Amino acid sequence: MNNRTGSFLWNLRQLSTLVPTGRTMRLYPLAFCRPNIAYSNWNRRNLLNTFDNKMQSSIIYLFQDALIFKSGGDGCQTKGISTVTVFTDSKHFLASDNELKKSFHQEASDEDVLTKRRKPTLINSRKLSQECNSLSDVLDIFSKAPTFTSSNYFSAMWTIAKRMSEDQKRFEKQLMFNHPAFSQLCEQVMREAKIMYFDNLLFSLHAIVKLGIPQNTLLVQTLLRVKCLSVLSTILNTMEPCKNVDQVWKIKHVFTLQTVMRSIGKDDPIGLKRKLEMKALKELDQFSVLNCQHMFAVLAAMNHHSVILLNECSKRVTSNIHGCPFKILINILQSCRDLQYTNIDLFKGIADYVATTFDIWKLKKVLFLLILFENFGFRPVGLMDLFIKKAADESGFLNVKSLVCILNVYSSLNHFYKCQTHKFLGVMASALTGSLHHISSENLLNAVCSVCWMNHFPLALINQLLQKDVIDDLLTSGDVERNAHRLHVVAACLKLDDAPCHKDLDLALPRLLPAPSCPQPKVAAALSDLLGEGCFSQSVRLPHNYFIDFEIRMDNNRSQALPFSDVDVVTATDIQRVAVLCVPKSAYCLDSTHPKGYLAMKMQHLKIMGFYVIVVNNWEVEKLQMKDAVVFLKTKIYSPKALSAADTHLQSTC
């Protein structure tokens, strides 16, 4: 018996002893074959048992002399990685090429169906973040059916958290930490850390840190110890400067540079921030309009107040303002607020553009813009006039929160528009009266305080505010000190202004602490030179919780200052009390001499109380020499008639 026949019979005996098993072979370009078995129970223990029991046969003998796979023609071609099926049952031993191809296609299709049936459904973080409204919703889905990879759950939770306010985010994080499935998710992330793709690992670490999980926890430290991350961090720390390392800072694309700057964060060293700032200034000529618009948010993200960058980008944004999306305008103003950056040309450009295209914007969008302007103290007159008209016509589309915000903006900026203001305030008050039973005590107080600042007194709102249970609620919950101050303001307005309900109020309001008084020292010195000691008083407290920096007593003609004494030699009717108020720039609207609401109300109430009010701007006095400051105060304190008489007397004596 020759060797070929002997080999054939030996193979036949070996195959006849095996249980028929469908087996998939992968043909590699180098002609090596690996069996790939489809198992009914995907289990590590079953896999090992099956491997031990079924892989005893030496398939290599089958390929010794019995079967030859052709590389071309009507045989099975091995292009790349191919799959064929070989049966170890003796009945299927010698198969023709056609039968082998049929068997191959049949088994391959069966394997595809089996694989699709048993392949786990991967969770998509974007879809998950769209379907869920809270962090707990994501954890609920995880607890029902955990799927690979767990990094998507954390990514989805961070995406949802970014949409929340700070208070809501804080509350949701607490619920997340207390959720029973949270610890299970952390454990699964730690188990999957070594087999995650690199991008999933990075996204997991990013989301976990952003969600506020402490860095000294086992979860964070486990991720940091994964080989790919630890090696990367170690290499970056130990690499010496070279062309490839320094290439990181040779960024040519502005968008890439802004992405790096945004990723730096607020807590990084100021030296690194300035280096990136210099790089941005170097590439300033390459900035597109979109780059300039986004630069505000980039600087706010890294908390870096770069005046040069902000000024240059403001010029580009202002000159290309038309067609700018409203969302971009809002983002620019929010970033300016976060950076405490004011640019009157930028603000005027945005306000003029919105006023020009006013009819295409929704009322609530314009209101959001006005709220941001009010934060800066900026008063866009034209835009606010247009808003008054439209708000009076469409007040039914505004909710309580919007109505309160509108009143706060207009009272804070002390804005009136001809005869439209009275109608506007009446419409706003009527809309609030319709929601009187749904409005909170604090919103009611804010609304009443705002309309009182504007000398408007809606009886229904005021009567509701003065209810004992409402007052008690305001003085025992929320910001009690602020509520008490506003109640004092309302009480002062009702007593001093020409209010229809000027009856005495029996409000048991707490006594407010005296405001920190620090009169302008230069003004005090100038008054001493001008009037002499004993002719003025400093830090005077008045009824209704008002304070004035200096009080001067003069005759009715304001031609002579009278000394303060325990017993006045003249009657009260012969005295003109003069109140000197030293105010900062913040008491006025931005880039104007228009007083804000509180200063305007205080001046009005002081006049009602019998004072002649003199307003001294601190920043103007600081620029003057002492001699000039004395002359400046003299022209403000004495009446023009008295000054002209004094000049005439001086000339006659000369």
XYZ file of C-alpha atoms in Angstrom:
654
model
C 0.000 0.000 0.000
C 1.571 3.243 -1.094
C 1.900 6.288 1.114
C -0.964 8.142 -0.557
C -3.459 5.347 0.045
C -2.264 4.872 3.624
C -2.715 8.489 4.397
C -6.209 8.434 2.929
C -7.348 5.455 5.044
C -5.808 6.910 8.206
C -7.695 10.145 7.706
C -10.903 8.233 7.078
C -10.589 6.328 10.377
C -9.833 9.514 12.299
C -12.792 11.415 10.893
C -15.275 8.581 11.402
C -14.774 8.709 15.170
C -15.739 12.370 15.489
C -19.178 13.834 16.022
C -20.327 15.837 12.967
C -19.493 19.456 13.642
C -19.803 22.468 11.366
C -16.476 24.165 11.373
C -15.428 27.410 9.711
C -11.931 27.802 8.323
C -10.308 31.162 7.555
C -7.895 31.114 4.632
C -5.202 33.750 4.962
C -3.072 34.982 2.107
C -0.091 33.062 3.494
C -2.086 29.769 3.255
C -2.458 29.289 7.024
C -5.823 28.076 8.223
C -7.507 28.764 11.566
C -10.688 27.032 12.653
C -13.449 29.338 13.862
C -16.294 27.474 15.570
C -19.827 28.842 16.080
C -21.050 27.839 19.529
C -24.637 27.662 20.626
C -23.930 28.953 24.127
C -21.596 31.939 24.217
C -19.970 31.264 27.527
C -16.359 31.227 28.590
C -16.729 27.871 30.350
C -18.538 26.300 27.357
C -15.972 27.753 25.047
C -13.110 26.137 26.903
C -14.888 22.787 27.225
C -15.797 22.707 23.561
C -12.318 23.650 22.616
C -10.841 20.799 24.658
C -13.307 18.187 23.397
C -13.771 19.067 19.752
C -10.373 20.301 18.713
C -8.687 16.933 19.242
C -8.710 16.091 15.546
C -5.736 17.190 13.527
C -7.261 19.030 10.623
C -3.838 19.500 9.149
C -3.868 15.834 8.074
C -6.903 16.540 5.989
C -4.853 18.985 4.007
C -1.815 16.731 3.684
C -2.799 14.857 0.588
C -6.570 14.574 0.379
C -7.808 18.075 -0.491
C -6.146 20.708 -2.589
C -7.645 24.239 -2.700
C -7.122 25.828 -6.043
C -6.106 29.448 -6.251
C -7.958 30.148 -9.450
C -10.444 28.806 -11.959
C -13.572 27.304 -10.428
C -11.902 26.670 -7.078
C -12.035 28.800 -3.921
C -9.925 31.889 -4.374
C -8.028 33.219 -1.392
C -8.233 36.974 -1.746
C -7.539 38.718 1.543
C -9.263 36.609 4.222
C -11.736 34.012 2.971
C -14.001 31.587 4.813
C -14.741 27.962 3.920
C -16.505 25.146 5.752
C -15.021 21.696 6.319
C -16.958 18.805 7.839
C -15.201 16.256 9.992
C -17.935 13.683 9.406
C -16.857 10.863 7.074
C -20.012 11.296 5.009
C -18.897 14.718 3.961
C -15.263 13.875 3.612
C -14.629 13.860 -0.122
C -16.591 16.748 -1.550
C -16.292 18.153 -5.008
C -15.377 21.760 -5.579
C -18.981 22.761 -6.398
C -20.343 21.004 -3.331
C -17.677 22.601 -1.231
C -18.631 26.057 -2.540
C -22.322 25.420 -1.829
C -21.487 24.248 1.640
C -19.296 27.285 2.155
C -22.012 29.775 1.162
C -24.680 28.001 3.211
C -22.566 27.869 6.360
C -21.350 31.437 5.919
C -24.927 32.737 5.664
C -25.908 30.693 8.725
C -22.993 32.163 10.625
C -23.988 35.716 9.623
C -27.531 35.181 10.877
C -26.244 33.649 14.084
C -23.784 36.489 14.597
C -26.413 39.152 13.989
C -28.804 37.432 16.337
C -26.271 37.228 19.144
C -24.422 40.544 18.631
C -25.195 42.905 21.526
C -26.910 46.198 20.738
C -24.408 48.986 21.277
C -25.717 52.021 23.101
C -25.295 55.386 21.359
C -24.429 58.289 23.654
C -25.971 60.915 21.380
C -29.249 59.040 21.086
C -29.215 58.369 24.810
C -28.692 62.055 25.632
C -31.600 62.985 23.369
C -33.974 60.461 24.908
C -33.154 61.269 28.554
C -33.847 64.476 30.432
C -31.814 63.840 33.572
C -28.780 61.949 34.795
C -31.014 59.551 36.705
C -32.818 58.613 33.471
C -29.514 57.426 31.989
C -28.754 55.364 35.073
C -32.253 53.862 34.967
C -31.655 52.692 31.390
C -28.284 51.251 32.388
C -29.787 49.344 35.318
C -32.377 47.714 33.033
C -29.991 46.509 30.326
C -26.264 47.261 30.694
C -24.540 47.311 27.303
C -21.024 47.779 26.007
C -19.424 50.265 26.178
C -20.178 51.855 29.503
C -18.306 55.017 28.508
C -21.332 56.050 26.468
C -23.431 56.317 29.619
C -21.041 58.787 31.202
C -20.727 60.726 27.935
C -24.513 60.957 27.690
C -24.794 62.150 31.294
C -22.217 64.880 30.708
C -24.023 65.992 27.534
C -27.278 66.268 29.501
C -25.566 68.088 32.381
C -24.202 70.755 30.028
C -27.772 71.755 29.155
C -28.693 72.435 32.803
C -28.352 75.497 34.983
C -25.832 75.447 37.808
C -28.464 74.853 40.491
C -30.141 72.076 38.522
C -26.761 70.535 37.711
C -25.819 70.490 41.389
C -29.123 68.821 42.307
C -28.880 66.232 39.514
C -25.309 65.319 40.473
C -26.429 64.620 44.020
C -29.174 62.341 42.692
C -26.616 60.636 40.448
C -24.285 59.858 43.360
C -27.186 58.453 45.385
C -28.596 56.354 42.533
C -28.298 52.590 43.194
C -27.026 51.919 39.661
C -24.236 54.487 39.865
C -21.812 52.196 41.703
C -22.611 49.387 39.243
C -21.789 51.665 36.315
C -18.497 52.677 37.934
C -17.578 49.028 38.465
C -18.377 48.188 34.849
C -16.223 51.067 33.604
C -13.315 49.794 35.688
C -13.780 46.272 34.294
C -13.951 47.506 30.705
C -11.056 49.960 31.027
C -8.428 47.533 29.693
C -10.438 46.552 26.616
C -11.932 49.936 25.691
C -10.958 51.689 22.532
C -8.624 54.585 23.201
C -11.176 57.266 22.264
C -13.837 55.709 24.494
C -11.350 55.652 27.343
C -10.551 59.331 26.893
C -14.218 60.303 26.607
C -14.973 58.339 29.772
C -12.259 60.085 31.732
C -13.336 63.483 30.402
C -17.003 62.951 31.303
C -16.209 61.487 34.724
C -14.025 64.434 35.705
C -16.526 66.971 34.338
C -19.344 65.355 36.304
C -17.464 66.130 39.493
C -16.321 62.665 40.523
C -13.316 63.241 42.835
C -9.933 62.488 41.316
C -8.783 60.445 44.308
C -11.506 57.840 43.766
C -10.736 54.312 42.637
C -12.640 54.901 39.387
C -10.554 57.858 38.219
C -7.288 56.338 39.394
C -8.097 53.070 37.611
C -8.611 54.884 34.317
C -5.409 56.843 34.800
C -3.473 53.604 35.343
C -4.615 52.068 32.066
C -1.509 51.477 30.023
C -2.327 53.700 27.041
C -3.123 56.729 29.215
C -0.306 56.258 31.694
C 2.245 55.767 28.934
C 1.017 58.840 27.086
C 1.145 61.063 30.175
C 4.559 59.736 31.169
C 5.996 60.293 27.705
C 4.699 63.856 27.451
C 6.173 64.722 30.841
C 9.603 63.230 30.125
C 10.117 64.195 26.482
C 12.753 66.834 25.898
C 12.094 69.764 23.575
C 12.481 68.827 19.945
C 10.950 69.746 16.639
C 8.093 67.281 16.936
C 7.244 68.294 20.516
C 7.439 71.999 19.734
C 5.242 71.429 16.700
C 2.245 71.315 19.053
C 2.479 75.086 19.400
C 3.025 75.691 15.690
C -0.678 75.610 14.955
C -1.579 77.094 11.607
C -5.364 76.764 11.633
C -7.206 79.330 13.751
C -10.016 76.916 14.544
C -7.517 74.397 15.936
C -5.882 77.133 17.997
C -9.241 78.179 19.447
C -10.051 74.560 20.271
C -6.771 74.251 22.183
C -7.439 77.522 24.017
C -10.954 76.436 24.941
C -9.615 73.129 26.277
C -7.002 74.807 28.483
C -9.565 75.694 31.137
C -9.709 78.397 33.784
C -7.244 76.978 36.308
C -4.164 76.656 34.133
C -1.087 78.863 34.681
C -1.297 82.436 33.462
C 1.959 81.937 31.563
C 0.388 79.281 29.345
C -2.650 81.490 28.736
C -0.466 84.406 27.706
C 1.526 82.181 25.354
C -1.693 81.138 23.627
C -2.825 84.767 23.594
C 0.377 85.791 21.811
C -0.132 82.993 19.309
C -3.686 84.219 18.653
C -2.479 87.808 18.218
C 0.125 86.584 15.749
C -2.595 84.861 13.709
C -5.057 87.764 14.035
C -4.825 88.610 10.337
C -6.000 85.077 9.543
C -9.147 85.397 11.678
C -12.411 85.087 9.803
C -15.586 86.811 11.023
C -16.694 83.502 12.529
C -13.360 83.158 14.350
C -13.816 86.643 15.812
C -17.340 85.808 16.939
C -16.160 82.635 18.684
C -13.121 84.295 20.276
C -15.271 85.806 23.025
C -16.493 82.383 24.179
C -12.958 80.964 23.901
C -11.502 83.628 26.188
C -14.396 83.227 28.612
C -13.800 79.457 28.714
C -10.172 79.995 29.751
C -11.051 83.029 31.932
C -8.463 85.228 30.261
C -9.212 88.947 29.859
C -7.200 89.851 26.775
C -8.134 93.466 26.048
C -6.264 93.585 22.727
C -7.919 90.431 21.390
C -11.352 91.494 22.624
C -11.033 94.973 21.127
C -9.881 93.697 17.743
C -12.579 91.032 17.592
C -15.195 93.601 18.663
C -14.265 95.791 15.692
C -14.609 92.876 13.268
C -17.907 91.749 14.777
C -19.375 95.275 14.737
C -18.392 95.905 11.122
C -19.908 92.549 10.048
C -22.916 92.509 12.363
C -25.600 92.160 9.684
C -26.678 88.561 9.230
C -25.151 87.460 12.513
C -27.323 84.759 14.177
C -29.087 85.835 17.347
C -27.518 82.978 19.301
C -24.048 84.283 18.458
C -25.002 87.759 19.695
C -26.226 86.294 22.976
C -23.044 84.230 23.378
C -20.885 87.304 22.776
C -22.705 89.327 25.439
C -22.624 86.444 27.926
C -18.882 86.061 27.401
C -18.363 89.811 27.847
C -20.302 89.612 31.105
C -18.195 86.690 32.346
C -14.990 88.524 31.421
C -16.283 91.853 32.815
C -15.496 93.433 29.464
C -17.410 96.476 28.237
C -17.202 97.912 24.749
C -19.731 100.635 24.048
C -19.241 100.427 20.268
C -19.906 96.684 20.298
C -23.019 97.093 22.445
C -24.351 99.927 20.284
C -23.685 97.919 17.134
C -25.622 94.915 18.452
C -28.488 97.094 19.740
C -28.773 99.050 16.475
C -28.738 95.846 14.414
C -31.511 94.254 16.495
C -33.528 97.495 16.402
C -33.180 97.654 12.608
C -34.365 94.044 12.221
C -36.753 94.198 15.194
C -39.774 92.730 13.399
C -38.076 89.406 12.626
C -37.186 88.621 16.248
C -39.412 87.080 18.858
C -40.200 89.221 21.876
C -38.567 86.813 24.342
C -35.294 86.834 22.395
C -35.127 90.623 22.508
C -35.965 90.487 26.221
C -33.018 88.161 26.819
C -30.806 90.677 25.024
C -32.140 93.547 27.158
C -31.496 91.560 30.347
C -27.844 91.160 29.322
C -27.610 94.866 28.484
C -29.042 95.690 31.915
C -26.242 93.642 33.502
C -23.777 96.080 31.920
C -25.904 99.108 32.758
C -26.218 99.795 29.026
C -29.408 101.602 27.953
C -30.194 101.095 24.233
C -32.810 103.844 23.897
C -34.103 103.028 20.406
C -34.414 99.305 21.069
C -36.146 99.857 24.416
C -38.651 102.241 22.823
C -39.540 99.637 20.191
C -39.832 96.959 22.850
C -42.288 99.051 24.908
C -44.680 99.294 21.980
C -44.532 95.618 21.093
C -44.701 94.414 24.705
C -47.807 96.525 25.312
C -49.489 94.911 22.285
C -48.366 91.318 22.974
C -48.434 91.126 26.769
C -50.713 88.079 26.585
C -47.851 86.016 25.152
C -45.586 86.737 28.138
C -45.431 84.622 31.282
C -44.969 85.898 34.831
C -41.189 85.504 34.775
C -40.898 87.523 31.556
C -43.164 90.272 32.894
C -41.110 90.606 36.076
C -37.865 90.708 34.060
C -39.239 93.435 31.774
C -40.225 95.619 34.728
C -36.844 95.061 36.362
C -34.940 96.084 33.209
C -36.922 99.282 32.640
C -36.914 100.348 36.298
C -33.215 99.577 36.739
C -32.232 101.585 33.657
C -34.785 104.308 34.534
C -36.186 104.311 31.008
C -39.347 106.215 30.085
C -40.808 106.682 26.625
C -43.001 109.749 26.284
C -46.657 108.960 26.907
C -46.202 105.262 26.180
C -44.697 104.503 29.593
C -47.945 104.914 31.559
C -49.799 102.680 29.096
C -46.962 100.165 29.139
C -46.893 99.960 32.942
C -50.672 99.619 33.060
C -50.603 96.710 30.607
C -47.781 94.982 32.504
C -49.603 95.415 35.827
C -52.867 94.096 34.366
C -51.105 91.028 32.978
C -49.569 90.340 36.385
C -52.905 90.870 38.121
C -54.399 88.128 35.968
C -51.765 85.724 37.318
C -51.937 86.981 40.889
C -52.765 83.605 42.416
C -49.885 81.874 40.617
C -47.114 84.373 41.303
C -44.595 83.698 44.057
C -44.077 86.134 46.918
C -40.583 87.054 45.735
C -41.680 87.713 42.153
C -44.574 89.796 43.456
C -42.186 91.871 45.565
C -39.807 92.390 42.631
C -42.649 93.465 40.359
C -44.169 95.910 42.870
C -40.760 97.367 43.724
C -40.014 97.935 40.021
C -43.297 99.715 39.263
C -42.945 101.845 42.418
C -39.505 102.960 41.219
C -41.246 104.163 38.078
C -43.907 106.026 40.112
C -46.725 103.640 39.208
C -48.917 102.065 41.895
C -51.191 99.169 40.845
C -53.574 98.671 43.782
C -54.267 94.970 43.219
C -50.581 94.032 43.280
C -49.788 96.283 46.236
C -52.700 95.003 48.329
C -51.658 91.418 47.653
C -48.069 92.207 48.637
C -49.128 93.812 51.920
C -50.952 90.703 53.105
C -49.514 89.481 56.389
C -48.813 85.947 55.153
C -46.922 87.308 52.125
C -44.808 89.625 54.294
C -44.041 86.801 56.721
C -43.024 84.536 53.850
C -40.639 87.179 52.480
C -39.043 87.827 55.872
C -38.509 84.157 56.710
C -37.419 82.545 53.422
C -35.149 83.248 50.499
C -32.787 86.224 50.600
C -34.273 87.815 53.724
C -31.936 90.825 53.766
C -32.661 91.688 50.147
C -36.399 91.197 50.641
C -36.366 93.465 53.704
C -34.518 96.180 51.767
C -37.040 96.029 48.925
C -39.954 96.184 51.349
C -38.430 99.348 52.833
C -38.200 100.798 49.319
C -41.864 100.006 48.636
C -42.886 101.546 51.962
C -40.882 104.705 51.197
C -42.459 105.027 47.751
C -45.977 104.617 49.127
C -45.411 107.273 51.812
C -43.380 109.845 49.876
C -44.741 109.632 46.332
C -48.200 110.681 45.298
C -49.577 107.170 45.683
C -53.333 106.516 45.786
C -52.768 104.222 48.781
C -50.587 106.576 50.832
C -52.104 105.444 54.095
C -49.783 104.685 56.966
C -48.409 101.194 56.683
C -48.205 99.098 59.798
C -45.384 96.900 58.555
C -43.173 95.333 61.178
C -40.077 95.477 59.007
C -36.670 94.679 60.489
C -34.298 97.575 60.933
C -31.620 97.454 58.293
C -27.965 97.677 59.164
C -26.430 101.064 58.341
C -24.739 101.139 54.981
C -20.957 101.339 55.120
C -20.273 105.059 54.973
C -17.003 106.239 53.504
C -17.422 109.823 52.251
C -15.120 111.018 49.515
C -12.075 112.396 51.394
C -11.231 114.918 48.697
C -14.770 116.322 48.779
C -14.618 116.558 52.589
C -11.328 118.470 52.401
C -12.681 120.810 49.721
C -15.829 121.519 51.771
C -13.674 122.353 54.793
C -11.708 124.889 52.720
C -14.880 126.321 51.200
C -17.286 126.412 54.164
C -15.124 125.967 57.231
C -15.479 123.461 60.025
C -18.921 123.042 61.579
C -20.870 124.106 58.488
C -21.511 120.619 57.130
C -22.184 117.146 58.455
C -20.901 113.814 57.130
C -22.627 110.429 56.734
C -26.117 111.556 57.628
C -28.832 108.961 58.107
C -32.352 110.016 57.119
C -35.800 108.449 57.476
C -36.800 105.617 55.129
C -33.299 104.134 55.333
C -31.628 106.831 53.225
C -28.040 107.968 53.693
C -26.349 111.062 52.310
C -22.628 111.779 52.218
C -22.794 115.416 53.315
C -25.505 117.778 54.556
C -25.161 121.560 54.349
C -27.595 124.074 55.846
C -28.010 127.329 53.957
C -30.421 130.215 53.701
C -33.286 130.027 51.230
C -31.276 131.846 48.556
C -28.333 129.468 48.967
C -26.034 132.421 49.376
C -24.726 131.641 52.856
C -23.835 128.433 54.696
C -25.157 128.221 58.252
C -23.237 126.539 61.086
C -24.665 123.449 62.764
C -25.681 124.109 66.396
C -27.909 122.600 69.018
C -30.257 125.595 68.833
C -30.724 127.200 65.428
C -31.073 130.981 65.422
C -33.439 130.783 62.469
C -36.661 128.884 62.024
C -36.904 125.782 59.862
C -38.686 127.700 57.125
C -35.649 129.889 56.655
C -33.281 126.955 56.132
C -32.489 125.220 52.854
C -31.055 121.764 53.495
C -28.544 120.700 50.875
C -27.716 117.020 50.307
C -24.397 116.235 48.639
C -24.284 112.771 47.064
C -20.917 111.373 45.955
C -21.648 108.703 43.366
C -19.502 106.285 41.306
C -19.804 105.623 37.578
C -21.919 102.553 38.251
C -24.760 104.816 39.453
C -25.241 105.952 35.849
C -26.086 104.062 32.709
C -23.052 103.034 30.688
C -21.351 105.885 28.813
C -24.000 108.451 29.817
C -25.087 110.792 32.604
C -28.518 109.176 32.783
C -29.010 108.036 36.415
C -30.085 104.482 37.062
C -33.338 103.695 38.800
C -32.230 103.706 42.430
C -30.281 106.984 42.175
C -33.171 108.657 40.343
C -35.651 107.494 43.006
C -33.345 108.604 45.833
C -32.942 112.076 44.317
C -36.709 112.370 43.897
C -37.409 111.318 47.488
C -34.756 113.687 48.879
C -36.415 116.566 47.050
C -39.775 115.546 48.526
C -38.141 115.548 51.973
C -37.062 119.183 51.404
C -33.460 118.794 50.244
C -31.680 120.539 47.444
C -29.717 117.684 45.863
C -26.177 118.053 44.536
C -24.620 115.070 42.769
C -20.829 114.908 42.712
C -19.159 112.375 40.441
C -16.260 110.723 42.234
C -14.161 110.131 39.129
C -14.407 113.803 38.114
C -13.294 115.091 41.519
C -10.328 112.700 41.575
C -8.943 114.304 38.424
C -8.985 117.826 39.907
C -6.398 119.606 41.984
C -7.615 120.749 45.404
C -7.973 124.374 44.272
C -10.037 123.306 41.269
C -12.136 120.974 43.437
C -13.044 123.881 45.726
C -14.138 125.979 42.748
C -16.087 123.037 41.327
C -18.035 122.532 44.583
C -18.603 126.245 44.990
C -20.385 126.484 41.642
C -22.615 123.554 42.597
C -23.474 124.622 46.162
C -24.119 128.346 45.807
C -26.918 129.648 43.601
C -25.963 131.440 40.366
C -27.455 134.648 41.741
C -25.315 134.438 44.871
C -22.218 133.718 42.800
C -22.837 136.687 40.508
C -23.400 138.948 43.512
C -20.167 137.729 45.069
C -18.283 138.404 41.845
C -19.750 141.919 41.647
C -18.738 142.623 45.228
C -15.244 141.321 44.546
C -14.848 143.583 41.511
C -16.080 146.668 43.432
C -13.581 146.081 46.214
C -10.800 145.772 43.733
